[in-house]
């Protein structure tokens, strides 16, 4: 059976942050292709989206880059164990038979990734992960550093 990816977790600076892929889909589903660059605010998760639309005459091209919301550093591993962990609440809201988890992992957070991956496996989630380079931005689409 085909599983959906509703959630991506960004592990950077020894913290885990939420990128809500459902929110991304809602914000861009019927969005017009107006040339230019703008910030699109997300209602959920730790990131907004920077949209750039380029008019190539025969077609328009859209790229979307994550921009961390001010005051949303993500959670430490210790905070994941707290009853008010937003990350764990979001993960637990998903059905592991219908969804899988995506991870973007920066070099400073591989230990956190291994720990969170173990938790996800114990909850019966399939996972996909993408190693990120220091300073590399996350974009939506295809190619390096991108979620699909």
Tab-separated table of C-alpha atoms in Angstrom:
chain	number	residue	atom	x	y	z
A	1	UNK	CA	0.000	0.000	0.000
A	2	UNK	CA	1.103	3.532	-0.744
A	3	UNK	CA	1.921	5.627	2.292
A	4	UNK	CA	1.735	9.405	2.577
A	5	UNK	CA	4.347	11.708	3.997
A	6	UNK	CA	2.469	14.201	6.145
A	7	UNK	CA	5.399	15.271	8.272
A	8	UNK	CA	9.071	16.057	7.853
A	9	UNK	CA	11.367	16.568	10.810
A	10	UNK	CA	14.384	18.830	10.511
A	11	UNK	CA	17.255	17.933	12.842
A	12	UNK	CA	19.718	20.800	13.221
A	13	UNK	CA	21.604	22.371	16.129
A	14	UNK	CA	20.744	19.285	18.222
A	15	UNK	CA	17.038	20.117	17.957
A	16	UNK	CA	14.058	18.637	16.151
A	17	UNK	CA	11.726	20.984	14.255
A	18	UNK	CA	8.452	20.267	12.447
A	19	UNK	CA	7.834	20.871	8.772
A	20	UNK	CA	4.156	20.148	8.213
A	21	UNK	CA	3.809	18.786	4.681
A	22	UNK	CA	-0.010	18.917	4.862
A	23	UNK	CA	0.281	22.651	5.525
A	24	UNK	CA	2.583	22.987	2.543
A	25	UNK	CA	0.066	21.229	0.335
A	26	UNK	CA	-2.789	23.440	1.537
A	27	UNK	CA	-0.847	26.654	1.013
A	28	UNK	CA	0.274	25.867	-2.535
A	29	UNK	CA	-2.461	23.626	-3.965
A	30	UNK	CA	-4.335	26.305	-5.889
A	31	UNK	CA	-1.880	29.159	-5.463
A	32	UNK	CA	-1.430	31.275	-8.631
A	33	UNK	CA	1.980	31.496	-10.282
A	34	UNK	CA	2.666	35.204	-9.720
A	35	UNK	CA	6.274	36.072	-10.598
A	36	UNK	CA	8.481	37.213	-7.716
A	37	UNK	CA	9.678	36.095	-4.298
A	38	UNK	CA	7.527	36.212	-1.174
A	39	UNK	CA	7.152	34.616	2.267
A	40	UNK	CA	4.079	32.406	2.678
A	41	UNK	CA	3.202	32.020	6.351
A	42	UNK	CA	2.320	28.536	7.571
A	43	UNK	CA	-0.377	27.986	10.175
A	44	UNK	CA	1.347	24.859	11.546
A	45	UNK	CA	4.910	23.713	12.166
A	46	UNK	CA	8.166	25.552	12.792
A	47	UNK	CA	8.726	26.864	9.256
A	48	UNK	CA	7.214	29.326	6.816
A	49	UNK	CA	7.872	29.014	3.086
A	50	UNK	CA	9.787	31.304	0.759
A	51	UNK	CA	8.215	31.044	-2.668
A	52	UNK	CA	9.991	32.155	-5.824
A	53	UNK	CA	8.144	32.113	-9.137
A	54	UNK	CA	10.059	32.734	-12.360
A	55	UNK	CA	8.254	33.433	-15.626
A	56	UNK	CA	10.092	31.478	-18.338
A	57	UNK	CA	7.712	32.753	-21.057
A	58	UNK	CA	6.563	29.268	-22.131
A	59	UNK	CA	5.939	28.208	-18.535
A	60	UNK	CA	6.371	29.397	-14.979
A	61	UNK	CA	8.706	27.793	-12.458
A	62	UNK	CA	8.072	27.723	-8.694
A	63	UNK	CA	10.644	26.936	-6.002
A	64	UNK	CA	9.871	26.760	-2.294
A	65	UNK	CA	12.483	27.097	0.442
A	66	UNK	CA	11.959	26.613	4.180
A	67	UNK	CA	12.363	29.649	6.431
A	68	UNK	CA	12.419	28.996	10.181
A	69	UNK	CA	9.786	30.952	12.103
A	70	UNK	CA	11.119	33.371	14.705
A	71	UNK	CA	10.914	31.819	18.178
A	72	UNK	CA	10.653	28.249	16.815
A	73	UNK	CA	14.047	26.640	17.518
A	74	UNK	CA	12.617	23.120	17.701
A	75	UNK	CA	12.840	20.698	20.619
A	76	UNK	CA	15.788	19.001	22.278
A	77	UNK	CA	15.741	15.240	22.854
A	78	UNK	CA	14.910	15.901	26.519
A	79	UNK	CA	11.930	18.037	25.478
A	80	UNK	CA	10.626	15.181	23.313
A	81	UNK	CA	10.003	13.221	26.527
A	82	UNK	CA	7.894	15.997	28.080
A	83	UNK	CA	4.101	15.588	28.018
A	84	UNK	CA	3.755	18.867	26.079
A	85	UNK	CA	6.160	17.905	23.264
A	86	UNK	CA	4.699	19.265	20.037
A	87	UNK	CA	6.966	17.030	17.959
A	88	UNK	CA	5.837	13.820	19.656
A	89	UNK	CA	2.187	14.931	19.629
A	90	UNK	CA	2.429	15.491	15.865
A	91	UNK	CA	4.096	12.115	15.302
A	92	UNK	CA	1.529	10.330	17.489
A	93	UNK	CA	-1.284	11.965	15.507
A	94	UNK	CA	-0.232	9.965	12.443
A	95	UNK	CA	-1.139	6.397	11.556
A	96	UNK	CA	2.056	4.409	10.853
A	97	UNK	CA	0.154	2.096	8.489
A	98	UNK	CA	-0.799	5.101	6.321
A	99	UNK	CA	2.119	7.540	6.809
A	100	UNK	CA	5.878	7.535	6.877
A	101	UNK	CA	8.236	10.102	8.408
A	102	UNK	CA	10.832	12.144	6.544
A	103	UNK	CA	13.954	13.534	8.174
A	104	UNK	CA	16.393	16.220	7.043
A	105	UNK	CA	19.526	15.637	9.138
A	106	UNK	CA	22.361	18.136	9.548
A	107	UNK	CA	25.834	16.904	10.617
A	108	UNK	CA	25.514	18.244	14.187
A	109	UNK	CA	22.374	16.176	14.819
A	110	UNK	CA	23.099	12.611	13.681
A	111	UNK	CA	22.973	11.289	17.267
A	112	UNK	CA	19.549	12.893	17.727
A	113	UNK	CA	18.440	11.393	14.427
A	114	UNK	CA	19.490	7.894	15.499
A	115	UNK	CA	17.554	8.264	18.756
A	116	UNK	CA	14.428	9.638	17.084
A	117	UNK	CA	14.631	7.029	14.322
A	118	UNK	CA	14.607	4.293	16.990
A	119	UNK	CA	11.490	5.849	18.542
A	120	UNK	CA	9.817	6.024	15.127
A	121	UNK	CA	10.635	2.390	14.400
A	122	UNK	CA	9.218	1.329	17.794
A	123	UNK	CA	6.029	3.158	16.806
A	124	UNK	CA	6.093	1.105	13.535
A	125	UNK	CA	6.800	4.029	11.182
A	126	UNK	CA	8.704	3.674	7.958
A	127	UNK	CA	11.185	6.491	7.486
A	128	UNK	CA	13.034	8.329	4.759
A	129	UNK	CA	15.968	10.584	5.508
A	130	UNK	CA	18.168	13.048	3.718
A	131	UNK	CA	21.622	14.042	4.997
A	132	UNK	CA	22.117	17.798	4.740
A	133	UNK	CA	25.354	19.780	4.436
A	134	UNK	CA	26.200	22.541	6.917
A	135	UNK	CA	24.387	25.700	5.807
A	136	UNK	CA	22.396	23.915	3.098
A	137	UNK	CA	18.837	25.202	2.803
A	138	UNK	CA	15.867	22.895	2.430
A	139	UNK	CA	13.784	23.290	-0.691
A	140	UNK	CA	10.661	21.513	-1.845
A	141	UNK	CA	10.763	19.827	-5.236
A	142	UNK	CA	13.524	17.705	-6.729
A	143	UNK	CA	17.301	17.717	-6.494
A	144	UNK	CA	19.799	17.883	-3.596
A	145	UNK	CA	18.457	19.131	-0.266
A	146	UNK	CA	14.895	18.797	-1.438
A	147	UNK	CA	11.865	16.879	-0.252
A	148	UNK	CA	9.649	15.343	-2.877
